[in-house]
Coordinates of N, CA, C and O in Angstrom, one line a residue:
X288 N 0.8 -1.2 0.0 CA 0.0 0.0 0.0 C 0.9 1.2 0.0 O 2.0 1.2 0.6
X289 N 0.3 2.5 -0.7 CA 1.0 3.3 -0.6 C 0.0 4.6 -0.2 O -1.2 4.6 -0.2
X290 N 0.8 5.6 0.0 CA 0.4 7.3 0.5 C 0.2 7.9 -0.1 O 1.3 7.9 -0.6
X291 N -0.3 8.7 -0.7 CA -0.2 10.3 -1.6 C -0.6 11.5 -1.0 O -1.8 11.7 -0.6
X292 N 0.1 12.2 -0.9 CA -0.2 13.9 -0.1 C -0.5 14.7 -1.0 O 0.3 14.6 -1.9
X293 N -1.4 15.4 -1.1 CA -1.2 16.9 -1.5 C -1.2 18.0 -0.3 O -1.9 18.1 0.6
X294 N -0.2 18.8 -0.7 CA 0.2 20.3 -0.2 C 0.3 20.9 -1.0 O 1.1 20.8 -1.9
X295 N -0.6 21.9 -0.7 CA -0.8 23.6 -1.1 C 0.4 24.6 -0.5 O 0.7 24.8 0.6
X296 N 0.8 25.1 -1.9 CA 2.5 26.1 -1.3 C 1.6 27.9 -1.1 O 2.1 29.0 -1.2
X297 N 0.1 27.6 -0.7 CA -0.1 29.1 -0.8 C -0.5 28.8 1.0 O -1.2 27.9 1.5
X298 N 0.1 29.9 1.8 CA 0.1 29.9 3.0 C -1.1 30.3 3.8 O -1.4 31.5 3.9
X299 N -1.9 29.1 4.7 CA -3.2 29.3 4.8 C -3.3 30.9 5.5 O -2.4 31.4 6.2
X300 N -4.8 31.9 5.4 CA -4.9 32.9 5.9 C -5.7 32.5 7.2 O -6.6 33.2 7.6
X301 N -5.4 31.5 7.8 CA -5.5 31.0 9.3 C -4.2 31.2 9.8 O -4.1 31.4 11.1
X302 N -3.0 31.2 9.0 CA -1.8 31.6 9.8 C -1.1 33.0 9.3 O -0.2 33.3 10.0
X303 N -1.3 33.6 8.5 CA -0.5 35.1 7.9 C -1.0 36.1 8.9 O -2.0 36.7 9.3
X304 N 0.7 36.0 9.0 CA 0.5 37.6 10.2 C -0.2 38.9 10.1 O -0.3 39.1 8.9
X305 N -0.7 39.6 10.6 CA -1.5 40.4 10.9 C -1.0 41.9 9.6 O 0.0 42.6 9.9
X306 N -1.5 42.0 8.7 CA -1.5 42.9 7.6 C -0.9 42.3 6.3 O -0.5 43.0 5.4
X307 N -0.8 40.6 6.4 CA -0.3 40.6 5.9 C -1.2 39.6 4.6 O -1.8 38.5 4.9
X308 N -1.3 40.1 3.2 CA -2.1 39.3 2.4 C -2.5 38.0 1.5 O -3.6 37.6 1.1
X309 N -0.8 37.2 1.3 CA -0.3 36.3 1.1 C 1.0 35.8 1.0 O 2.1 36.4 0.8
X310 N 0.7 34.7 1.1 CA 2.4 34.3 1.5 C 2.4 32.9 0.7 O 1.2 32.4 0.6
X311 N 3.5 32.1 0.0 CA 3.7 30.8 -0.5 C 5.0 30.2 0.0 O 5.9 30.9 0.4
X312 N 4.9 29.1 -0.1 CA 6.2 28.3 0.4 C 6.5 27.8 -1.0 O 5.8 27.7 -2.0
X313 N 8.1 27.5 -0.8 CA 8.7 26.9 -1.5 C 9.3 25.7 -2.0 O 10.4 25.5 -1.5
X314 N 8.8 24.6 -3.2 CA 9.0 23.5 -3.5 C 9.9 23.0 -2.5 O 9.7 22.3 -1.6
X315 N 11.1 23.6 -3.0 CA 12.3 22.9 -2.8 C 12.6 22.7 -1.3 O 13.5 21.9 -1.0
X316 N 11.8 23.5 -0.2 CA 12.2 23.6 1.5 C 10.9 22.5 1.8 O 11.2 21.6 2.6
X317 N 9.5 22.5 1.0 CA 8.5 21.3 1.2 C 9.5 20.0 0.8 O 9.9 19.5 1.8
X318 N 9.8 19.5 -0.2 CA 10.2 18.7 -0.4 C 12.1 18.6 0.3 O 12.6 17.5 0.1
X319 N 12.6 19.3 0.7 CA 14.3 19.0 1.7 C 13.0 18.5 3.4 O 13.3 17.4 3.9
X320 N 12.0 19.1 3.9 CA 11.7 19.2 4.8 C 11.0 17.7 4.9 O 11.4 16.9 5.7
X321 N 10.3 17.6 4.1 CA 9.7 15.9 3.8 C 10.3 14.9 3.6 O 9.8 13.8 3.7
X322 N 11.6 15.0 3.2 CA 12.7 14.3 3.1 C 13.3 14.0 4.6 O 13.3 12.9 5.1
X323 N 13.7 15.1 5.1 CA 14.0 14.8 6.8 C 13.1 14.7 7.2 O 13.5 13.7 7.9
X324 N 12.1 14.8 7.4 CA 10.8 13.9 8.5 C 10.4 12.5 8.1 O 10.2 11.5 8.8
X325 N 10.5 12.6 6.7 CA 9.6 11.2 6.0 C 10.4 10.2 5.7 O 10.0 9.0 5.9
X326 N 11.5 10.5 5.1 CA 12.7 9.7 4.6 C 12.3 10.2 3.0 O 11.5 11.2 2.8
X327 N 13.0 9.4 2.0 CA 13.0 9.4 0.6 C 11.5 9.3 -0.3 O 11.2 8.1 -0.5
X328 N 11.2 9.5 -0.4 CA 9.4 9.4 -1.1 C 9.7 8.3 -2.2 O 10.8 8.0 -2.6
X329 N 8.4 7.7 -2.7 CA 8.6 6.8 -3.7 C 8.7 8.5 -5.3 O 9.4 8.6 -6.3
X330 N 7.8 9.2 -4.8 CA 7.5 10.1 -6.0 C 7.4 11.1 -5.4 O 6.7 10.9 -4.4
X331 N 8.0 12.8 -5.7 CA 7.3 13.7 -5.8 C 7.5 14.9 -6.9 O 8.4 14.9 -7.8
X332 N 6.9 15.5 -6.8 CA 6.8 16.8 -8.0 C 5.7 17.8 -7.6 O 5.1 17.6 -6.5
X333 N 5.4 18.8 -8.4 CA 5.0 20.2 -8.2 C 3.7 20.4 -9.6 O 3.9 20.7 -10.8
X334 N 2.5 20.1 -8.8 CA 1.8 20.3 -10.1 C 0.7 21.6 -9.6 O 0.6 22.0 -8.5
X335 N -0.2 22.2 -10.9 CA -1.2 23.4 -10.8 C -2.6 22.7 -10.4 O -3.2 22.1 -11.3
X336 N -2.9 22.6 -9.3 CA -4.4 22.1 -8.8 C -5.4 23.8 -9.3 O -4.9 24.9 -9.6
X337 N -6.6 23.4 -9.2 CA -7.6 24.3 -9.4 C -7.3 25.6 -8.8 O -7.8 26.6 -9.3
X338 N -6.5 25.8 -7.6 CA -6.6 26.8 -6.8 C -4.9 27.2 -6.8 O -4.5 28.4 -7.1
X339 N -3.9 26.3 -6.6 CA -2.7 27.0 -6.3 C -1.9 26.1 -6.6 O -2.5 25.0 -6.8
X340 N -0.3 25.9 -6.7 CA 0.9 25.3 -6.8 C 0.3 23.9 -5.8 O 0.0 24.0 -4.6
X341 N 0.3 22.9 -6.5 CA 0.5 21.8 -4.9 C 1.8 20.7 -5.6 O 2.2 20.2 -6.6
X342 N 2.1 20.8 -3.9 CA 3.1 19.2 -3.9 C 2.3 18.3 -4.1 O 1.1 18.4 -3.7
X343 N 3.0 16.9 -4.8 CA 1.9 15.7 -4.7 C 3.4 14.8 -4.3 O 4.5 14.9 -4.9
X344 N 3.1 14.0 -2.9 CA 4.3 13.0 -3.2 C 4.2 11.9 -2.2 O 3.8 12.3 -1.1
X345 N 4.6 10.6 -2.4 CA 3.7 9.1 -2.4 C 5.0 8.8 -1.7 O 6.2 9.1 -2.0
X346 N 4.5 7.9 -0.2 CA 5.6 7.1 0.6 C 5.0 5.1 0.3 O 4.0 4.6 -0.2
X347 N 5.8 4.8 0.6 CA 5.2 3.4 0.8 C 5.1 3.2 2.8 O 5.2 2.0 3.3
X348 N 5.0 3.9 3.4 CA 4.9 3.8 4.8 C 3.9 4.1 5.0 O 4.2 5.1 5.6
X349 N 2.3 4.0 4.9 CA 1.5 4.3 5.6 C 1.0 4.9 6.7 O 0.4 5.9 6.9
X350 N 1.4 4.0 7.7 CA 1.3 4.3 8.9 C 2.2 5.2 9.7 O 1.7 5.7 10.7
X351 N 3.2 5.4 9.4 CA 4.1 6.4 9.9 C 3.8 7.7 9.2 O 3.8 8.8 9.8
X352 N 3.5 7.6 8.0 CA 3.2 9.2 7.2 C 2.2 9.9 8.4 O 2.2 10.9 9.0
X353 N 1.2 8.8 8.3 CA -0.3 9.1 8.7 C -0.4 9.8 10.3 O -1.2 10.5 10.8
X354 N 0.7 9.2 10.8 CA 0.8 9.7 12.4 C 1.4 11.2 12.3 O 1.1 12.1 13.2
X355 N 2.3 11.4 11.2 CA 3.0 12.6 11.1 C 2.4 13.8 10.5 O 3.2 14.8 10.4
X356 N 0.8 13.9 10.0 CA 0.5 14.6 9.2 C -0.1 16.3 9.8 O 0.1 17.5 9.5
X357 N -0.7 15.7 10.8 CA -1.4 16.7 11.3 C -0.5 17.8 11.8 O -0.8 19.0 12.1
X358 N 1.0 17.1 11.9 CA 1.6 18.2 12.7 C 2.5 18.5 11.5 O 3.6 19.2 11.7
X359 N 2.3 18.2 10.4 CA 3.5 18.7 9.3 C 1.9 19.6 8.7 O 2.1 19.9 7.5
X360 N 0.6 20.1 8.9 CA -0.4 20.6 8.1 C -0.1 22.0 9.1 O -0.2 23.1 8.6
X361 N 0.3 21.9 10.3 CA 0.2 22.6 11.0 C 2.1 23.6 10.9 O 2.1 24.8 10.8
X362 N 3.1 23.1 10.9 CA 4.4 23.6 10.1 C 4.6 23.8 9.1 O 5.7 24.3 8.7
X363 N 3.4 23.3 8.1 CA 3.6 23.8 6.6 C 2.5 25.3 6.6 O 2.4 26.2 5.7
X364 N 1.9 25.3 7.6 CA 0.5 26.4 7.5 C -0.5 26.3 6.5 O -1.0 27.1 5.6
X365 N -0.7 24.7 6.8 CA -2.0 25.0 5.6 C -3.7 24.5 6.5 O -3.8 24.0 7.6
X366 N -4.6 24.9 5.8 CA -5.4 24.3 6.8 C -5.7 22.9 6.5 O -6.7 22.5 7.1
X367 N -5.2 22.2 5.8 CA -5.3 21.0 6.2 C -4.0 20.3 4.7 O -3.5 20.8 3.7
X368 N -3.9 18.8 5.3 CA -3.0 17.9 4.0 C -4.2 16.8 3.7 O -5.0 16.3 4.5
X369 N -4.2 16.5 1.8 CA -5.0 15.5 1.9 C -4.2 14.6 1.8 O -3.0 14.7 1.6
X370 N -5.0 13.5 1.9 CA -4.4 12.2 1.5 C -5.3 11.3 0.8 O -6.5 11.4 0.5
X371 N -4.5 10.2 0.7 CA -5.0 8.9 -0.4 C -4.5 8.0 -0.4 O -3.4 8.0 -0.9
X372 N -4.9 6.7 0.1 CA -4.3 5.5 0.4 C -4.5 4.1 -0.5 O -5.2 3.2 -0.1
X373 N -3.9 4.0 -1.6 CA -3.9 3.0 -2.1 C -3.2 1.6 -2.4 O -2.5 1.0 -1.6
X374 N -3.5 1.3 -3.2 CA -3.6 -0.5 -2.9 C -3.6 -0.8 -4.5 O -4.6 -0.7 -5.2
X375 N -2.7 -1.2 -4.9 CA -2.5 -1.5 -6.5 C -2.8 -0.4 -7.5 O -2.7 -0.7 -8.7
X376 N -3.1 0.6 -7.0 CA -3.4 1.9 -7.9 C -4.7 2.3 -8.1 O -5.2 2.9 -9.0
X377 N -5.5 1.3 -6.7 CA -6.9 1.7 -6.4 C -6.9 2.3 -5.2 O -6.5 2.0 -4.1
X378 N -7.7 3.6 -5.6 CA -7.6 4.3 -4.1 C -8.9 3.4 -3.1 O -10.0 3.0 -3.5
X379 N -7.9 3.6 -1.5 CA -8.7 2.2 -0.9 C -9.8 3.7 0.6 O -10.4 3.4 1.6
X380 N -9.5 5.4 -0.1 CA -9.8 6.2 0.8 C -8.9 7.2 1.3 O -7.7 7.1 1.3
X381 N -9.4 8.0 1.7 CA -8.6 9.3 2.3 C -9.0 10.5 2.9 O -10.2 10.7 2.9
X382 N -8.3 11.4 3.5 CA -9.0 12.0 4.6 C -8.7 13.6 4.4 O -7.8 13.8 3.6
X383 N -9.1 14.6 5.0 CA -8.1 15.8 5.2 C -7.6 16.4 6.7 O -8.4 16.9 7.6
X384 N -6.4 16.4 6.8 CA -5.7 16.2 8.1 C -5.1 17.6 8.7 O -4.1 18.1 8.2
X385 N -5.5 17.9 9.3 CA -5.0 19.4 9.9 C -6.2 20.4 10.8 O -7.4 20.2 10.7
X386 N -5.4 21.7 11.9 CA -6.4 22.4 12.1 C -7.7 23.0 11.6 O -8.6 23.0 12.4
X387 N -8.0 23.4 10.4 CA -8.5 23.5 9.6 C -9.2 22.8 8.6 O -9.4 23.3 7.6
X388 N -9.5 21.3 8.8 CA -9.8 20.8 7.8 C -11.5 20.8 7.7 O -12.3 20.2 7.0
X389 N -11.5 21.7 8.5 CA -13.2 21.1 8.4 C -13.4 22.5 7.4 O -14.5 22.4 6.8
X390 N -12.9 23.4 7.1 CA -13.4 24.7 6.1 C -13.1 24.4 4.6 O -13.0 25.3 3.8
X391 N -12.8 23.0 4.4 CA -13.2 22.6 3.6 C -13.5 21.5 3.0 O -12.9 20.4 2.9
X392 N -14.9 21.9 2.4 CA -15.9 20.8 2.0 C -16.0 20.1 3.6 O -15.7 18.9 3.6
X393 N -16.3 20.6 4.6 CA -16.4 20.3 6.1 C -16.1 19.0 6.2 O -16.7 17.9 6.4
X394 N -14.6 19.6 5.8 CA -13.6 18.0 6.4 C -13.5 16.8 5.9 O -12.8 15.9 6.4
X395 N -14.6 16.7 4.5 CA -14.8 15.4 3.8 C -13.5 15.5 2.8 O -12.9 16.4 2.2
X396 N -13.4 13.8 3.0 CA -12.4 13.9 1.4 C -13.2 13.8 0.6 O -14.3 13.4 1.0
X397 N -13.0 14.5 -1.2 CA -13.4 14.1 -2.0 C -12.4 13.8 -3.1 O -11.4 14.5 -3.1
X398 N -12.4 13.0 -3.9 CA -11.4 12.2 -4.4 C -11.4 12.7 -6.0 O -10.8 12.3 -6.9
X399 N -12.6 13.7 -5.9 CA -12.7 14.0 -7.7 C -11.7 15.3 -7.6 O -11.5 15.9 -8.7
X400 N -11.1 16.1 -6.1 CA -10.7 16.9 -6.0 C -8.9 16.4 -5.9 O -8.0 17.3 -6.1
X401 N -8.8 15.6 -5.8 CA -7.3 14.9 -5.4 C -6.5 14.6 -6.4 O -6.9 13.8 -7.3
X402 N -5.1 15.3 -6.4 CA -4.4 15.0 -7.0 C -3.7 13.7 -6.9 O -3.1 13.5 -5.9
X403 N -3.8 12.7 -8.0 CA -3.0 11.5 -8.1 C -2.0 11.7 -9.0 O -1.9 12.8 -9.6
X404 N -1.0 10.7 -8.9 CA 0.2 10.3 -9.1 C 0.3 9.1 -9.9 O 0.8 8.1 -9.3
X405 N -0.1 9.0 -10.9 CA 0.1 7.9 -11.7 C 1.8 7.1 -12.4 O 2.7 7.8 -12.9
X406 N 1.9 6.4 -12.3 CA 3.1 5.8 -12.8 C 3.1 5.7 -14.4 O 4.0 5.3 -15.0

């Protein structure tokens, strides 16, 4: 089984300081930063979702990603990370993980919204 994340590099306005209008993170510090927390990813890269820049990038650890998320949704400043857990390249489900995840689509995954990672 494997993982897939998406992160949004536009910095949620649950966390921008006070006058301040927008802010983005940077590919390359998400991905050095995911690397030291997560180890090596099976995949990642930088694609345009409907709304802003997202990382998409796939562990084969499940269970360790999954424990680490809520507090990497909360050091990346987004209001939430999705995910997707599949199983031969069938998604088997997934969730949105962070402070914020209920402001959108109140906290449901939806999977027609999810960036996949096809091989």
């Amino acid at each position: 089984m494997n993982i897939t994340l998406n992160i949004g590099l536009k910095v949620s306005k649950n966390y921008l300081p006070s006058g301040v209008q927008e802010m983005h993170l940077q590919y390359e510090y998400i991905k050095e930063y995911l690397k030291k927390v997560l180890g090596t990813p099976i995949y990642i890269g930088l694609t345009q979702s409907a709304t802003e820049k997202t990382v998409v990038v796939q562990y084969s650890s499940v269970e360790y990603v999954v424990q680490k998320l809520f507090w990497l949704a909360h050091e990346f400043k987004q209001d939430c990370i999705a995910y997707s857990v599949q199983d031969g390249g069938r998604c088997l489900g997934g969730a949105l993980v962070g402070n914020y995840a209920h402001e959108w689509n109140h906290g449901i995954f939806n999977e027609a919204y999810f960036i996949k990672h096809t091989f």
